[in-house]
Coordinates of C-alpha atoms in Angstrom, one line a residue:
Chain A
A1 CA -39.0 0.5 -15.5
V2 CA -40.3 4.6 -16.3
K3 CA -42.8 5.0 -18.2
P4 CA -42.3 6.9 -21.8
H5 CA -43.7 10.2 -21.8
P6 CA -46.8 10.2 -24.6
R7 CA -46.1 13.2 -26.1
K8 CA -42.3 13.2 -26.0
K9 CA -41.1 12.3 -29.4
K10 CA -39.1 8.9 -29.9
P11 CA -34.8 10.8 -30.3
K12 CA -33.3 11.0 -33.4
Y13 CA -30.9 9.2 -32.5
D14 CA -31.5 5.4 -31.8
L15 CA -29.3 2.5 -29.9
P16 CA -26.7 0.7 -32.5
V17 CA -27.1 -2.6 -33.3
P18 CA -24.5 -4.8 -32.6
N19 CA -22.4 -6.4 -35.0
S20 CA -22.3 -9.2 -32.7
R21 CA -19.4 -11.1 -32.3
C22 CA -19.8 -11.8 -28.6
D23 CA -22.3 -14.2 -28.8
R24 CA -21.7 -17.4 -26.2
S25 CA -22.4 -19.7 -29.8
P26 CA -20.7 -19.6 -32.5
A27 CA -24.0 -20.7 -34.6
N28 CA -26.0 -17.6 -33.6
N29 CA -25.5 -15.3 -36.2
G30 CA -22.6 -16.8 -37.3
G31 CA -20.3 -14.9 -35.2
Q32 CA -16.8 -15.5 -33.4
P33 CA -18.0 -16.8 -29.9
C34 CA -16.0 -14.3 -27.5
K35 CA -12.9 -15.6 -26.0
K36 CA -10.4 -15.0 -23.0
H37 CA -7.5 -14.1 -23.2
E38 CA -4.7 -13.3 -20.9
L39 CA -2.7 -9.9 -21.0
Y40 CA 0.5 -9.3 -19.1
V41 CA 0.8 -5.9 -18.0
S42 CA 4.6 -5.8 -17.3
F43 CA 6.2 -2.5 -14.6
S44 CA 9.6 -3.4 -16.3
D45 CA 8.2 -2.7 -20.2
L46 CA 6.9 0.2 -19.4
G47 CA 9.5 1.1 -17.7
W48 CA 8.9 1.4 -13.6
K49 CA 11.8 -0.6 -12.8
D50 CA 12.8 2.6 -10.6
W51 CA 10.0 3.0 -8.7
V52 CA 7.6 -0.1 -8.6
L53 CA 9.2 -2.8 -6.8
A54 CA 6.8 -4.8 -6.5
P55 CA 5.2 -7.1 -8.9
T56 CA 6.9 -7.7 -11.6
G57 CA 3.7 -7.3 -13.4
Y58 CA 0.4 -8.8 -12.9
S59 CA -2.5 -10.7 -15.4
A60 CA -5.4 -9.9 -16.3
Y61 CA -8.6 -11.8 -18.7
Y62 CA -10.2 -9.6 -21.7
C63 CA -12.2 -10.6 -23.7
D64 CA -11.8 -11.5 -27.5
G65 CA -14.2 -11.5 -29.9
E66 CA -15.7 -8.2 -32.1
C67 CA -17.7 -6.5 -29.4
F68 CA -19.7 -3.6 -30.1
Y69 CA -19.4 -2.4 -27.0
P70 CA -15.2 -2.2 -26.7
L71 CA -13.5 -2.1 -23.8
G72 CA -12.0 1.4 -23.8
S73 CA -10.1 4.3 -21.4
C74 CA -13.3 5.2 -20.7
M75 CA -15.3 1.8 -19.9
N76 CA -14.2 -0.8 -18.3
A77 CA -15.8 -4.8 -18.3
T78 CA -18.2 -4.6 -15.5
N79 CA -19.8 -1.1 -17.8
H80 CA -19.0 -3.0 -21.0
A81 CA -21.1 -5.7 -20.1
L82 CA -24.4 -3.6 -18.5
I83 CA -24.0 -1.8 -21.5
Q84 CA -24.3 -4.2 -23.8
Q85 CA -27.1 -6.5 -21.5
V86 CA -29.4 -3.4 -21.8
V87 CA -29.4 -3.0 -25.6
H88 CA -29.8 -7.7 -25.4
L89 CA -32.8 -6.2 -23.1
L90 CA -34.6 -4.0 -26.2
K91 CA -33.3 -6.5 -28.9
P92 CA -32.9 -9.6 -27.7
N93 CA -33.1 -10.8 -30.7
E94 CA -30.5 -9.2 -32.4
V95 CA -27.7 -8.2 -29.6
P96 CA -27.0 -11.0 -28.1
K97 CA -26.8 -11.5 -23.8
A98 CA -23.6 -10.1 -22.9
C99 CA -21.2 -12.6 -22.5
C100 CA -18.4 -11.3 -21.3
A101 CA -19.0 -9.9 -17.8
P102 CA -16.4 -10.0 -15.0
T103 CA -18.0 -13.2 -13.0
K104 CA -13.9 -12.8 -10.3
L105 CA -12.2 -10.4 -9.5
S106 CA -9.1 -10.9 -7.9
P107 CA -7.0 -8.4 -6.0
I108 CA -3.8 -7.1 -6.7
S109 CA -0.8 -6.0 -4.4
V110 CA 1.2 -3.2 -5.9
L111 CA 4.9 -1.8 -3.8
F112 CA 6.5 1.4 -4.3
Y113 CA 8.5 4.6 -4.0
D114 CA 6.8 8.0 -4.0
D115 CA 8.2 10.7 -5.0
N116 CA 9.7 11.5 -1.2
N117 CA 10.9 7.9 -1.5
N118 CA 8.8 6.6 1.7
V119 CA 7.8 3.3 0.3
I120 CA 4.0 2.3 0.1
L121 CA 1.8 -1.5 -0.1
K122 CA -1.4 -0.4 -1.9
K123 CA -3.2 -3.3 -2.2
H124 CA -6.8 -3.2 -4.6
R125 CA -9.5 -5.5 -3.4
N126 CA -11.0 -5.9 -6.8
M127 CA -9.1 -4.9 -9.7
V128 CA -8.2 -8.5 -11.9
V129 CA -10.8 -9.8 -14.0
K130 CA -9.8 -13.4 -13.1
T131 CA -13.1 -15.1 -14.7
C132 CA -15.4 -13.9 -17.0
G133 CA -18.5 -15.4 -18.6
C134 CA -16.9 -15.6 -21.6
Chain B
Q1 CA -9.8 -16.7 -43.1
Q2 CA -11.5 -13.8 -43.0
A3 CA -12.3 -14.4 -38.6
E4 CA -9.0 -14.9 -38.1
G5 CA -8.0 -11.7 -39.6
L6 CA -10.2 -10.2 -36.9
V7 CA -8.8 -11.7 -34.1
H8 CA -5.2 -10.7 -35.1
S9 CA -6.2 -8.0 -36.0
S10 CA -6.3 -6.6 -32.3
F11 CA -3.0 -7.4 -31.6
R12 CA -1.1 -4.6 -33.4
R13 CA 1.4 -2.3 -31.4
L14 CA 1.0 0.3 -29.6
S15 CA 0.6 4.0 -30.8
G16 CA 2.9 6.6 -28.7
R17 CA -0.7 8.3 -27.8
E18 CA -1.9 5.2 -27.1
K19 CA 0.9 3.8 -25.2
K20 CA 0.7 7.1 -23.0
E21 CA -2.9 6.6 -22.7
M22 CA -2.5 3.0 -21.0
Q23 CA 0.2 3.7 -19.0
K24 CA -1.9 7.0 -17.5
E25 CA -4.8 4.4 -17.0
I26 CA -2.8 1.7 -15.7
L27 CA -1.4 5.4 -12.8
S28 CA -5.0 6.0 -12.3
I29 CA -5.9 2.7 -11.3
L30 CA -3.0 2.8 -8.3
G31 CA -4.4 6.4 -7.2
L32 CA -1.3 8.3 -9.1
P33 CA -1.8 11.4 -10.5
G34 CA 2.1 10.8 -12.5
R35 CA 4.7 8.7 -12.3
P36 CA 6.6 9.0 -8.9
R37 CA 10.4 10.1 -9.5
P38 CA 11.9 8.9 -6.3
H39 CA 16.0 10.9 -5.4
P40 CA 17.8 8.4 -6.2
P41 CA 20.1 6.0 -5.4
L42 CA 17.5 3.8 -3.9
R43 CA 20.2 1.1 -3.3
P44 CA 21.3 -0.5 -1.4
P45 CA 17.9 -0.8 -0.2
S46 CA 16.6 0.8 3.3
S47 CA 15.4 -0.9 6.6
A48 CA 11.5 0.5 5.8
P49 CA 12.0 -1.2 1.4
L50 CA 12.9 -4.4 3.3
F51 CA 9.9 -4.6 6.0
M52 CA 6.9 -3.4 2.8
L53 CA 8.9 -6.2 0.7
D54 CA 8.4 -8.5 3.6
L55 CA 5.2 -7.4 4.3
Y56 CA 3.8 -7.8 0.3
H57 CA 5.5 -11.4 0.3
A58 CA 3.0 -12.3 3.5
M59 CA -0.1 -10.6 1.7
S60 CA 0.3 -12.1 -1.6
A61 CA 0.6 -15.4 0.3
D62 CA -2.5 -14.7 2.2
G63 CA -4.2 -13.4 -1.2
E64 CA -3.2 -16.5 -2.9
D65 CA -5.0 -18.5 0.1
E66 CA -8.5 -16.8 -0.7
G67 CA -11.4 -16.6 1.9
N68 CA -8.8 -16.7 5.2
E69 CA -7.5 -13.1 6.9
I70 CA -4.2 -13.1 8.2
I71 CA -5.0 -13.8 11.8
V72 CA -0.8 -14.5 13.6
N73 CA -1.7 -13.0 16.8
G74 CA -0.7 -16.1 18.8
P75 CA 0.1 -16.9 22.1
G76 CA 3.5 -14.3 23.0
M77 CA 2.5 -12.4 20.4
G78 CA 0.3 -9.3 20.7
K79 CA -0.9 -6.5 18.3
F80 CA 2.0 -4.5 17.6
G81 CA 4.8 -6.8 19.2
G82 CA 6.8 -6.1 22.5
A83 CA 9.0 -7.9 24.5
E84 CA 7.4 -11.4 23.6
R85 CA 7.6 -10.4 19.0
L86 CA 11.2 -9.1 20.0
A87 CA 12.3 -12.6 21.4
Q88 CA 10.2 -14.5 18.4
V89 CA 12.6 -11.6 16.0
S90 CA 15.4 -12.4 16.9
H91 CA 15.1 -16.8 17.6
A92 CA 13.2 -16.5 14.5
V93 CA 14.5 -19.2 10.8
L94 CA 14.3 -15.4 8.5
P95 CA 14.7 -15.6 5.1
T96 CA 17.2 -13.3 3.2
L97 CA 15.7 -9.8 3.3
S98 CA 14.2 -10.6 5.8
T99 CA 15.3 -9.2 9.2
H100 CA 11.6 -7.8 10.4
T101 CA 8.6 -10.2 11.0
P102 CA 5.4 -7.9 9.6
P103 CA 3.1 -7.1 12.4
L104 CA 0.7 -10.0 10.3
G105 CA -2.8 -9.6 11.7
T106 CA -6.4 -7.9 11.1
V107 CA -4.7 -4.9 11.1
V108 CA -2.3 -5.8 7.7
S109 CA -5.1 -8.1 6.2
E110 CA -7.6 -4.8 5.9
A111 CA -5.9 -2.3 5.3
D112 CA -5.6 -0.9 2.1
T113 CA -2.8 0.9 2.3
V114 CA 0.8 0.2 4.5
M115 CA 3.0 2.8 3.5
S116 CA 5.9 3.2 5.0
F117 CA 7.8 6.7 6.3
V118 CA 11.7 7.6 6.1
N119 CA 13.0 8.8 9.5
L120 CA 13.6 12.9 8.7
V121 CA 14.8 14.6 11.7
E122 CA 16.8 12.6 14.6
Q123 CA 18.3 14.9 17.6
E124 CA 18.8 13.5 20.9
R125 CA 20.2 14.1 24.3
D126 CA 23.1 11.9 24.7
L127 CA 26.1 11.1 27.4
L128 CA 28.1 14.3 27.0
Q129 CA 24.3 16.6 28.5
P130 CA 22.8 16.3 31.5
R131 CA 20.4 12.9 32.2
P132 CA 17.8 12.0 31.2
Y133 CA 19.0 11.2 28.3
W134 CA 16.6 10.6 25.3
K135 CA 16.0 10.6 21.1
E136 CA 13.4 12.4 19.3
F137 CA 12.5 11.2 15.9
R138 CA 10.0 13.3 13.3
F139 CA 8.5 11.6 9.9
D140 CA 7.0 14.1 7.6
L141 CA 3.3 12.4 6.8
T142 CA 2.0 14.5 4.2
P143 CA 1.8 12.5 1.1
L144 CA -0.7 10.6 3.1
P145 CA -3.4 8.7 0.6
Q146 CA -6.7 10.8 0.2
G147 CA -10.1 9.1 1.3
E148 CA -8.3 7.4 3.7
T149 CA -7.9 6.5 7.9
V150 CA -5.1 5.4 9.8
T151 CA -6.3 2.1 11.8
A152 CA -2.7 1.6 13.2
A153 CA 1.0 2.9 13.2
E154 CA 4.2 1.5 14.3
F155 CA 7.3 3.3 14.8
R156 CA 10.0 0.5 14.4
I157 CA 13.7 0.8 15.9
Y158 CA 16.3 -1.9 16.2
K159 CA 18.4 -2.8 19.4
T160 CA 21.2 -4.5 18.8
L161 CA 23.6 -6.4 21.1
T162 CA 26.1 -4.7 23.7
M163 CA 29.2 -5.1 25.7
G164 CA 29.4 -4.1 29.4
Q165 CA 25.2 -5.1 29.6
R166 CA 24.1 -7.3 32.3
A167 CA 22.1 -9.9 29.8
N168 CA 19.2 -10.4 32.4
R169 CA 18.6 -6.5 33.3
T170 CA 15.3 -5.4 32.2
L171 CA 15.1 -2.5 30.1
H172 CA 12.1 0.0 30.1
I173 CA 11.8 1.8 26.6
S174 CA 8.9 4.4 26.4
V175 CA 8.1 6.4 23.7
Y176 CA 6.0 9.8 23.6
E177 CA 4.7 12.3 21.1
I178 CA 6.0 15.7 21.2
Q179 CA 2.6 18.0 22.1
R180 CA 4.2 21.1 21.8
E181 CA 7.6 22.6 22.4
T182 CA 8.6 26.3 24.1
R183 CA 11.5 27.8 24.4
H184 CA 13.6 27.1 27.8
R185 CA 11.4 24.6 29.0
E186 CA 11.2 20.5 28.1
P187 CA 8.7 20.6 25.8
E188 CA 4.5 18.8 26.6
L189 CA 4.7 14.9 25.8
V190 CA 2.2 12.1 26.0
L191 CA 3.0 8.5 26.4
L192 CA 2.1 6.8 23.8
D193 CA 3.7 3.4 24.0
M194 CA 6.2 1.0 26.4
Q195 CA 8.0 -1.8 26.5
S196 CA 10.7 -3.5 28.7
V197 CA 12.5 -5.6 27.1
P198 CA 15.7 -8.0 28.5
A199 CA 19.2 -6.0 27.3
G200 CA 20.1 -9.4 26.4
Q201 CA 18.1 -9.1 22.8
E202 CA 18.6 -8.6 19.8
G203 CA 15.4 -7.4 16.8
W204 CA 12.9 -5.3 15.8
L205 CA 11.1 -3.3 18.4
A206 CA 7.8 -1.7 17.2
F207 CA 5.7 0.8 19.3
D208 CA 2.4 1.7 19.1
V209 CA 2.0 5.5 17.7
T210 CA -1.3 4.8 16.1
S211 CA -2.9 8.2 18.6
A212 CA 0.1 10.3 17.5
S213 CA -0.6 9.8 13.5
N214 CA -4.4 10.6 14.1
H215 CA -3.2 13.6 16.1
W216 CA -0.8 14.5 12.7
L217 CA -3.0 13.6 10.4
L218 CA -5.6 16.2 11.0
H219 CA -3.4 18.8 11.9
P220 CA -0.5 17.9 10.2
R221 CA 1.6 21.3 11.9
S222 CA 2.0 19.4 15.2
N223 CA 3.6 16.9 14.0
L224 CA 7.0 17.8 16.0
G225 CA 8.0 14.3 16.3
I226 CA 8.3 11.5 18.8
R227 CA 11.1 10.9 21.7
L228 CA 12.4 8.4 23.1
Y229 CA 13.2 7.8 26.6
V230 CA 14.9 4.1 28.1
E231 CA 15.5 3.5 32.1
T232 CA 16.6 0.7 33.9
E233 CA 14.7 -0.6 37.0
E234 CA 15.5 1.1 39.2
D235 CA 15.1 4.5 37.1
R236 CA 17.8 5.4 35.9
S237 CA 18.2 6.7 32.6
L238 CA 20.3 5.4 29.6
S239 CA 20.9 6.4 26.2
A240 CA 19.7 4.6 23.5
G241 CA 22.6 4.8 21.0
W242 CA 24.4 2.8 24.9
I243 CA 22.0 0.0 24.8
G244 CA 22.6 -0.8 20.8
L245 CA 19.4 1.4 19.3
V246 CA 19.7 1.8 15.8
G247 CA 19.2 5.3 14.7
R248 CA 20.6 6.8 11.4
R249 CA 24.3 7.0 11.2
G250 CA 23.2 3.3 11.6
P251 CA 23.3 0.2 9.0
R252 CA 21.1 1.2 6.7
S253 CA 18.6 -2.0 6.9
K254 CA 18.2 -1.3 10.6
Q255 CA 17.6 2.5 10.9
P256 CA 14.8 3.3 12.0
F257 CA 11.4 4.0 10.6
M258 CA 7.5 4.8 10.8
V259 CA 4.8 1.9 8.8
T260 CA 1.0 3.5 9.3
F261 CA -1.7 1.5 8.3
F262 CA -4.8 2.6 6.4
R263 CA -7.9 1.9 5.5
E264 CA -10.6 3.2 2.7
S265 CA -13.0 5.7 4.6
Q266 CA -15.7 4.5 2.8
V267 CA -17.0 2.4 0.2
P268 CA -14.3 3.0 -2.9
C269 CA -15.9 4.4 -6.0
R270 CA -13.5 5.3 -9.0
P271 CA -13.9 8.7 -10.3
P272 CA -15.2 8.5 -14.1
R273 CA -12.3 8.5 -16.5

């Protein structure tokens, strides 16, 4: 906890208030609750079958709902949940608790060829969100 | 209906740019700067991909059985194989692809990356030249994963059955790292591993070459390859080909290769993207 500097002016910008659709209870704010969906990344659909030996693809979960802080190329699920949690602490009545924090991360292994025809087996220990708070 | 519309609005076709961004993101997760372009032809798969597929399936099975480490270093199964391993491989009932037994154990379960390297150069002093006979192999280890350290490395070579040999005769196969080459002189060699195997056995032999790969990792220019010698119990030098060790000219599924196990040297930290 850091005390704000007394002379420091309030910043011009303010934390945005989300249009809460990521709430656990649909009754709260009348929003759509978060729903867990499965996303399948197919290596053959990506046209990568010539260099990815295994697996054919992998599945992960993602949240579906109108989250104010959506997952983007620069934000993973954990960051998303952290931000929402911070905003919730600041404005508990306006922003619900983060409900889509990953609670369990599973490993994935990918077997692929490199440019020199060497074969690489890469294991990512905590990569795929298998369970989240939804 | 409105809510339904909102939900389904997220299920749309990605634009070309978004597709590229997503592909870039997945490649980045895999630790790749771009899409690899392996040189064709890749079919039929050679020994290294087959071995790696076996390893992948073993690791995947372990992943399903969460919390358990792959520990198969049971009796008669050394860390890196050996004569007992050779015997087990040749008698094991293996799936279609498996002509190999991956070196399961803590080394595998703790590895973050496993890489197989294709043998690039093969030289030998064979039966037409004076003794002692030897065979040299070289592997290009330069495309090593960054931020990872070698935990183990194996040189794998297949031994077939050959005619005209006493099955119960013991062969001593030793592998050396070539440390320095000088003109008109024998190079400086450092013993890496040695195994004694019966002449009448067939299967994969795995030699521990961890110290050499660590050396090559620190000093890539010092990578002069490895040299293999075969001797009888009477110290008689034999040609590798004569005892049935398969080289580059052998069947693709039995060609020698090197496999290296890496572990992330520090807590993985994803760079901001």
